[in-house]
Amino acid sequence: MSFSIGQKASFSKTITEQDVATFAELSGDHNPVHLDENYAKGTRFGARIAHGAFSVAVISTVLGMQLPGPGTVYMSQTLKFVKPVYFDDTITANVEITALRADKGIITLKTECANQRGEKIAEGEAVVFHENAKGGEK
Amino acid sequence: MSFSIGQKASFSKTITEQDVATFAELSGDHNPVHLDENYAKGTRFGARIAHGAFSVAVISTVLGMQLPGPGTVYMSQTLKFVKPVYFDDTITANVEITALRADKGIITLKTECANQRGEKIAEGEAVVFHENAKGGEK
């Protein structure tokens, strides 16, 4: 396996009502904007939305499964939440290598999430370690 | 409800093997460092570790449930992963308000996660919106 600047990968996941309920149980985050339709109707969103952590999860999945892939060690992530994710929206995480530090095996990737309408919902940057990134572009 | 710089809150969650399996199903992130004990033994970690997104989830929970609490809208999060989280470790997320923009209802919080041995596992910053933050410190 070798890595180079400009390499891209993506992964998509549709977020269902059940996914949000499962994540609420898993995390303890029962914020009513995610779970209470009547409450959510009164917010700026107008309906229940998924936890922001779903965008992190989808990014983490493409990093750990595809690029750089298994063996990836997450070092940092920045993420700006641009638009809400509604139930049954499909999040697509797109990642692209923007920098490589061959001496340390460190890879920087631009990380963006979009919905099924092509609207950007989150954007940021991930820094990861991968053993195979050592020694530069092969 | 009113907010002021220096306000703190925290939330703890123990991450079990079942939690990691549930999150792998939910996210699609089946990176073997989280799921395959034999594989994980051969890594720098020496055992399976939890997904980094668990730290984000625990931070999101304290923000959405306690401080600023229900009504919180996540605008951004930065997070540096300092140490791994092993199975049955307890993550405590500590958040503290570091800045308030009363004109826009925007709150900045320092976000840190520690394990049950008091070791820092993640650190970063969250920016959120909350209606009750408008108008300044009350």
mmCIF file of C-alpha atoms in Angstrom:
data_model
loop_
_atom_site.group_PDB
_atom_site.id
_atom_site.type_symbol
_atom_site.label_atom_id
_atom_site.label_comp_id
_atom_site.label_asym_id
_atom_site.label_seq_id
_atom_site.Cartn_x
_atom_site.Cartn_y
_atom_site.Cartn_z
ATOM 1 C CA MET A 1 0.000 0.000 0.000
ATOM 2 C CA SER A 2 1.234 3.492 -0.761
ATOM 3 C CA PHE A 3 -0.236 6.926 -0.190
ATOM 4 C CA SER A 4 -0.044 10.155 -2.142
ATOM 5 C CA ILE A 5 -1.434 13.650 -1.931
ATOM 6 C CA GLY A 6 -4.750 13.911 -3.743
ATOM 7 C CA GLN A 7 -5.885 10.328 -3.006
ATOM 8 C CA LYS A 8 -9.595 10.234 -2.188
ATOM 9 C CA ALA A 9 -12.142 7.889 -0.681
ATOM 10 C CA SER A 10 -15.754 8.116 0.420
ATOM 11 C CA PHE A 11 -18.338 6.225 2.456
ATOM 12 C CA SER A 12 -22.076 6.765 2.755
ATOM 13 C CA LYS A 13 -24.554 5.897 5.457
ATOM 14 C CA THR A 14 -28.268 6.622 5.794
ATOM 15 C CA ILE A 15 -29.176 7.686 9.331
ATOM 16 C CA THR A 16 -32.476 6.198 10.481
ATOM 17 C CA GLU A 17 -34.678 6.949 13.473
ATOM 18 C CA GLN A 18 -33.472 3.632 14.931
ATOM 19 C CA ASP A 19 -29.826 4.651 14.493
ATOM 20 C CA VAL A 20 -30.473 7.872 16.428
ATOM 21 C CA ALA A 21 -32.257 5.946 19.203
ATOM 22 C CA THR A 22 -29.378 3.435 19.378
ATOM 23 C CA PHE A 23 -26.802 6.212 19.545
ATOM 24 C CA ALA A 24 -28.780 8.008 22.277
ATOM 25 C CA GLU A 25 -28.671 4.821 24.379
ATOM 26 C CA LEU A 26 -25.001 4.245 23.592
ATOM 27 C CA SER A 27 -23.865 7.788 24.393
ATOM 28 C CA GLY A 28 -26.403 8.880 26.998
ATOM 29 C CA ASP A 29 -27.174 11.902 24.812
ATOM 30 C CA HIS A 30 -30.963 12.182 25.041
ATOM 31 C CA ASN A 31 -31.062 15.832 23.924
ATOM 32 C CA PRO A 32 -34.741 16.280 22.893
ATOM 33 C CA VAL A 33 -33.725 17.858 19.570
ATOM 34 C CA HIS A 34 -32.754 14.293 18.582
ATOM 35 C CA LEU A 35 -35.570 12.356 20.229
ATOM 36 C CA ASP A 36 -38.692 14.464 20.880
ATOM 37 C CA GLU A 37 -40.541 15.401 17.688
ATOM 38 C CA ASN A 38 -42.780 17.960 19.429
ATOM 39 C CA TYR A 39 -39.788 19.679 20.988
ATOM 40 C CA ALA A 40 -37.833 19.586 17.737
ATOM 41 C CA LYS A 41 -40.710 21.176 15.806
ATOM 42 C CA GLY A 42 -40.306 24.273 17.963
ATOM 43 C CA THR A 43 -36.592 24.643 17.189
ATOM 44 C CA ARG A 44 -34.877 26.325 14.245
ATOM 45 C CA PHE A 45 -34.621 22.869 12.652
ATOM 46 C CA GLY A 46 -38.358 22.144 12.507
ATOM 47 C CA ALA A 47 -37.884 18.403 13.012
ATOM 48 C CA ARG A 48 -35.670 15.923 14.859
ATOM 49 C CA ILE A 49 -32.037 15.837 13.730
ATOM 50 C CA ALA A 50 -29.249 13.275 14.085
ATOM 51 C CA HIS A 51 -26.428 13.743 16.584
ATOM 52 C CA GLY A 52 -23.428 15.620 15.154
ATOM 53 C CA ALA A 53 -21.299 12.658 16.174
ATOM 54 C CA PHE A 54 -22.749 10.695 13.222
ATOM 55 C CA SER A 55 -20.662 12.833 10.866
ATOM 56 C CA VAL A 56 -17.582 12.036 12.950
ATOM 57 C CA ALA A 57 -18.512 8.346 12.840
ATOM 58 C CA VAL A 58 -18.892 8.274 9.058
ATOM 59 C CA ILE A 59 -15.544 10.064 8.621
ATOM 60 C CA SER A 60 -13.898 7.682 11.086
ATOM 61 C CA THR A 61 -15.296 4.765 9.084
ATOM 62 C CA VAL A 62 -13.836 5.857 5.758
ATOM 63 C CA LEU A 63 -10.476 6.546 7.448
ATOM 64 C CA GLY A 64 -10.359 3.206 9.271
ATOM 65 C CA MET A 65 -11.785 1.041 6.492
ATOM 66 C CA GLN A 66 -10.590 2.632 3.241
ATOM 67 C CA LEU A 67 -8.089 5.494 3.307
ATOM 68 C CA PRO A 68 -5.619 5.093 4.935
ATOM 69 C CA GLY A 69 -7.516 1.896 5.937
ATOM 70 C CA PRO A 70 -6.973 -0.740 8.643
ATOM 71 C CA GLY A 71 -4.095 0.206 10.912
ATOM 72 C CA THR A 72 -5.100 3.866 10.967
ATOM 73 C CA VAL A 73 -4.523 5.592 14.315
ATOM 74 C CA TYR A 74 -6.688 8.679 14.796
ATOM 75 C CA MET A 75 -4.594 11.605 16.029
ATOM 76 C CA SER A 76 -6.956 14.556 15.660
ATOM 77 C CA GLN A 77 -10.128 15.753 13.990
ATOM 78 C CA THR A 78 -11.605 19.195 13.518
ATOM 79 C CA LEU A 79 -15.194 19.477 12.371
ATOM 80 C CA LYS A 80 -17.475 22.395 11.677
ATOM 81 C CA PHE A 81 -21.162 21.471 11.525
ATOM 82 C CA VAL A 82 -22.645 23.421 8.607
ATOM 83 C CA LYS A 83 -26.153 21.986 8.181
ATOM 84 C CA PRO A 84 -28.292 19.588 10.230
ATOM 85 C CA VAL A 85 -28.787 15.915 9.344
ATOM 86 C CA TYR A 86 -32.454 14.869 9.341
ATOM 87 C CA PHE A 87 -33.741 11.335 9.773
ATOM 88 C CA ASP A 88 -33.300 9.195 6.648
ATOM 89 C CA ASP A 89 -30.726 11.601 5.227
ATOM 90 C CA THR A 90 -27.693 9.895 3.720
ATOM 91 C CA ILE A 91 -24.345 11.211 4.935
ATOM 92 C CA THR A 92 -21.457 10.799 2.509
ATOM 93 C CA ALA A 93 -18.018 11.391 3.996
ATOM 94 C CA ASN A 94 -15.391 12.412 1.431
ATOM 95 C CA VAL A 95 -11.759 12.403 2.486
ATOM 96 C CA GLU A 96 -8.704 13.509 0.524
ATOM 97 C CA ILE A 97 -5.038 13.363 1.456
ATOM 98 C CA THR A 98 -3.662 16.916 1.630
ATOM 99 C CA ALA A 99 -0.298 16.318 3.305
ATOM 100 C CA LEU A 100 2.106 13.485 4.123
ATOM 101 C CA ARG A 101 4.938 13.439 6.666
ATOM 102 C CA ALA A 102 6.954 10.421 5.599
ATOM 103 C CA ASP A 103 9.419 10.726 8.490
ATOM 104 C CA LYS A 104 6.648 10.177 11.029
ATOM 105 C CA GLY A 105 4.036 8.246 9.052
ATOM 106 C CA ILE A 106 1.545 11.074 9.524
ATOM 107 C CA ILE A 107 -1.207 11.791 7.001
ATOM 108 C CA THR A 108 -3.457 14.881 6.890
ATOM 109 C CA LEU A 109 -6.814 14.609 5.133
ATOM 110 C CA LYS A 110 -9.509 17.099 4.259
ATOM 111 C CA THR A 111 -12.783 15.647 5.574
ATOM 112 C CA GLU A 112 -16.153 16.764 4.253
ATOM 113 C CA CYS A 113 -19.631 15.368 4.708
ATOM 114 C CA ALA A 114 -22.514 16.007 2.303
ATOM 115 C CA ASN A 115 -26.144 14.906 2.267
ATOM 116 C CA GLN A 116 -28.048 13.219 -0.570
ATOM 117 C CA ARG A 117 -28.891 16.653 -2.022
ATOM 118 C CA GLY A 118 -25.186 17.449 -2.330
ATOM 119 C CA GLU A 119 -25.345 20.035 0.452
ATOM 120 C CA LYS A 120 -22.287 20.258 2.665
ATOM 121 C CA ILE A 121 -23.208 19.301 6.228
ATOM 122 C CA ALA A 122 -19.777 19.240 7.887
ATOM 123 C CA GLU A 123 -16.178 20.057 7.011
ATOM 124 C CA GLY A 124 -12.856 19.767 8.734
ATOM 125 C CA GLU A 125 -9.504 18.039 8.828
ATOM 126 C CA ALA A 126 -8.212 14.743 10.185
ATOM 127 C CA VAL A 127 -4.645 13.871 11.115
ATOM 128 C CA VAL A 128 -3.839 10.168 11.369
ATOM 129 C CA PHE A 129 -0.872 7.853 11.722
ATOM 130 C CA HIS A 130 -0.388 4.860 9.441
ATOM 131 C CA GLU A 131 2.688 2.614 9.415
ATOM 132 C CA ASN A 132 2.589 2.383 5.610
ATOM 133 C CA ALA A 133 2.861 6.159 5.257
ATOM 134 C CA LYS A 134 6.439 5.993 6.523
ATOM 135 C CA GLY A 135 9.144 6.455 3.938
ATOM 136 C CA GLY A 136 7.189 8.847 1.755
ATOM 137 C CA GLU A 137 5.302 8.360 -1.467
ATOM 138 C CA LYS A 138 6.099 4.926 -2.835
ATOM 139 C CA MET B 1 -30.800 29.648 32.825
ATOM 140 C CA SER B 2 -27.711 31.809 32.558
ATOM 141 C CA PHE B 3 -24.139 31.106 31.501
ATOM 142 C CA SER B 4 -20.810 32.495 32.598
ATOM 143 C CA ILE B 5 -17.142 31.957 31.843
ATOM 144 C CA GLY B 6 -15.658 29.281 34.107
ATOM 145 C CA GLN B 7 -18.855 27.210 34.418
ATOM 146 C CA LYS B 8 -18.071 23.494 34.318
ATOM 147 C CA ALA B 9 -19.837 20.182 33.866
ATOM 148 C CA SER B 10 -18.809 16.580 33.389
ATOM 149 C CA PHE B 11 -20.235 13.228 32.333
ATOM 150 C CA SER B 12 -18.731 9.741 32.575
ATOM 151 C CA LYS B 13 -19.347 6.570 30.612
ATOM 152 C CA THR B 14 -17.678 3.169 30.790
ATOM 153 C CA ILE B 15 -17.056 1.753 27.308
ATOM 154 C CA THR B 16 -17.741 -1.967 27.137
ATOM 155 C CA GLU B 17 -16.946 -4.564 24.477
ATOM 156 C CA GLN B 18 -20.666 -4.557 23.647
ATOM 157 C CA ASP B 19 -20.634 -0.759 23.180
ATOM 158 C CA VAL B 20 -17.765 -1.047 20.713
ATOM 159 C CA ALA B 21 -19.568 -3.827 18.811
ATOM 160 C CA THR B 22 -22.766 -1.745 18.709
ATOM 161 C CA PHE B 23 -20.882 1.307 17.463
ATOM 162 C CA ALA B 24 -19.118 -0.763 14.782
ATOM 163 C CA GLU B 25 -22.529 -1.892 13.482
ATOM 164 C CA LEU B 26 -23.962 1.626 13.713
ATOM 165 C CA SER B 27 -21.071 3.338 11.937
ATOM 166 C CA GLY B 28 -19.794 0.598 9.641
ATOM 167 C CA ASP B 29 -16.325 1.076 11.182
ATOM 168 C CA HIS B 30 -15.063 -2.490 11.561
ATOM 169 C CA ASN B 31 -11.383 -1.467 11.799
ATOM 170 C CA PRO B 32 -9.765 -4.589 13.344
ATOM 171 C CA VAL B 33 -7.975 -2.505 15.974
ATOM 172 C CA HIS B 34 -11.434 -2.194 17.566
ATOM 173 C CA LEU B 35 -12.764 -5.697 16.934
ATOM 174 C CA ASP B 36 -10.030 -8.288 16.389
ATOM 175 C CA GLU B 37 -8.060 -9.107 19.547
ATOM 176 C CA ASN B 38 -5.336 -11.014 17.679
ATOM 177 C CA TYR B 39 -4.811 -8.132 15.261
ATOM 178 C CA ALA B 40 -4.877 -5.554 18.065
ATOM 179 C CA LYS B 41 -2.238 -7.467 20.050
ATOM 180 C CA GLY B 42 0.187 -6.849 17.205
ATOM 181 C CA THR B 43 -0.348 -3.081 17.202
ATOM 182 C CA ARG B 44 1.287 -0.391 19.334
ATOM 183 C CA PHE B 45 -1.768 -0.583 21.616
ATOM 184 C CA GLY B 46 -1.397 -4.256 22.567
ATOM 185 C CA ALA B 47 -5.156 -4.802 22.854
ATOM 186 C CA ARG B 48 -8.424 -3.716 21.268
ATOM 187 C CA ILE B 49 -9.320 -0.046 21.734
ATOM 188 C CA ALA B 50 -12.582 1.901 21.499
ATOM 189 C CA HIS B 51 -13.351 4.101 18.496
ATOM 190 C CA GLY B 52 -12.175 7.708 18.928
ATOM 191 C CA ALA B 53 -15.741 8.797 18.236
ATOM 192 C CA PHE B 54 -16.675 7.638 21.771
ATOM 193 C CA SER B 55 -14.826 10.653 23.171
ATOM 194 C CA VAL B 56 -16.789 12.898 20.824
ATOM 195 C CA ALA B 57 -19.994 11.170 21.921
ATOM 196 C CA VAL B 58 -19.307 11.666 25.629
ATOM 197 C CA ILE B 59 -18.469 15.355 25.060
ATOM 198 C CA SER B 60 -21.600 15.787 22.954
ATOM 199 C CA THR B 61 -23.611 14.231 25.776
ATOM 200 C CA VAL B 62 -22.405 16.635 28.461
ATOM 201 C CA LEU B 63 -22.987 19.580 26.096
ATOM 202 C CA GLY B 64 -26.480 18.490 25.098
ATOM 203 C CA MET B 65 -27.643 17.262 28.505
ATOM 204 C CA GLN B 66 -25.920 19.513 31.032
ATOM 205 C CA LEU B 67 -23.918 22.537 29.881
ATOM 206 C CA PRO B 68 -25.268 24.404 27.970
ATOM 207 C CA GLY B 69 -27.931 21.631 28.079
ATOM 208 C CA PRO B 70 -31.042 20.908 25.992
ATOM 209 C CA GLY B 71 -31.354 23.334 23.108
ATOM 210 C CA THR B 72 -27.624 23.244 22.400
ATOM 211 C CA VAL B 73 -26.730 23.409 18.706
ATOM 212 C CA TYR B 74 -23.290 21.980 17.916
ATOM 213 C CA MET B 75 -21.347 24.371 15.677
ATOM 214 C CA SER B 76 -17.830 22.916 15.782
ATOM 215 C CA GLN B 77 -15.524 20.576 17.653
ATOM 216 C CA THR B 78 -11.778 20.097 17.579
ATOM 217 C CA LEU B 79 -10.325 17.036 19.246
ATOM 218 C CA LYS B 80 -6.807 15.726 19.635
ATOM 219 C CA PHE B 81 -6.636 12.047 20.645
ATOM 220 C CA VAL B 82 -3.874 11.772 23.244
ATOM 221 C CA LYS B 83 -4.171 8.216 24.594
ATOM 222 C CA PRO B 84 -6.210 5.171 23.569
ATOM 223 C CA VAL B 85 -9.388 4.049 25.341
ATOM 224 C CA TYR B 86 -9.349 0.352 26.227
ATOM 225 C CA PHE B 87 -12.416 -1.806 26.849
ATOM 226 C CA ASP B 88 -14.006 -1.176 30.260
ATOM 227 C CA ASP B 89 -12.195 2.151 30.609
ATOM 228 C CA THR B 90 -14.381 4.955 31.917
ATOM 229 C CA ILE B 91 -14.285 8.161 29.864
ATOM 230 C CA THR B 92 -15.049 11.347 31.786
ATOM 231 C CA ALA B 93 -15.708 14.383 29.608
ATOM 232 C CA ASN B 94 -15.018 17.691 31.370
ATOM 233 C CA VAL B 95 -16.232 20.888 29.732
ATOM 234 C CA GLU B 96 -15.690 24.484 30.821
ATOM 235 C CA ILE B 97 -17.003 27.705 29.307
ATOM 236 C CA THR B 98 -14.064 29.795 28.086
ATOM 237 C CA ALA B 99 -15.850 32.457 26.019
ATOM 238 C CA LEU B 100 -19.345 33.871 25.460
ATOM 239 C CA ARG B 101 -20.621 35.936 22.533
ATOM 240 C CA ALA B 102 -23.823 37.377 23.898
ATOM 241 C CA ASP B 103 -24.756 39.123 20.635
ATOM 242 C CA LYS B 104 -24.951 35.789 18.809
ATOM 243 C CA GLY B 105 -25.692 33.325 21.613
ATOM 244 C CA ILE B 106 -22.416 31.541 20.956
ATOM 245 C CA ILE B 107 -20.530 29.687 23.701
ATOM 246 C CA THR B 108 -16.965 28.309 23.479
ATOM 247 C CA LEU B 109 -15.986 25.483 25.820
ATOM 248 C CA LYS B 110 -12.733 23.710 26.561
ATOM 249 C CA THR B 111 -13.422 19.978 26.208
ATOM 250 C CA GLU B 112 -11.212 17.351 27.811
ATOM 251 C CA CYS B 113 -11.633 13.628 28.310
ATOM 252 C CA ALA B 114 -9.810 11.609 30.956
ATOM 253 C CA ASN B 115 -9.825 7.932 31.887
ATOM 254 C CA GLN B 116 -10.379 6.386 35.325
ATOM 255 C CA ARG B 117 -6.651 6.735 36.096
ATOM 256 C CA GLY B 118 -6.866 10.492 35.563
ATOM 257 C CA GLU B 119 -4.884 10.310 32.307
ATOM 258 C CA LYS B 120 -5.920 12.734 29.595
ATOM 259 C CA ILE B 121 -7.192 10.823 26.573
ATOM 260 C CA ALA B 122 -8.492 13.675 24.399
ATOM 261 C CA GLU B 123 -8.555 17.462 24.413
ATOM 262 C CA GLY B 124 -10.072 20.148 22.250
ATOM 263 C CA GLU B 125 -12.640 22.891 21.964
ATOM 264 C CA ALA B 126 -16.346 23.028 21.199
ATOM 265 C CA VAL B 127 -18.324 25.985 19.878
ATOM 266 C CA VAL B 128 -22.089 25.811 20.340
ATOM 267 C CA PHE B 129 -25.155 27.995 20.019
ATOM 268 C CA HIS B 130 -27.723 28.267 22.804
ATOM 269 C CA GLU B 131 -30.695 30.642 22.782
ATOM 270 C CA ASN B 132 -30.225 31.377 26.485
ATOM 271 C CA ALA B 133 -26.683 32.602 25.916
ATOM 272 C CA LYS B 134 -28.057 35.665 24.120
ATOM 273 C CA GLY B 135 -27.925 38.924 26.023
ATOM 274 C CA GLY B 136 -24.758 38.089 27.925
ATOM 275 C CA GLU B 137 -24.153 36.892 31.441
ATOM 276 C CA LYS B 138 -27.393 37.163 33.378
#
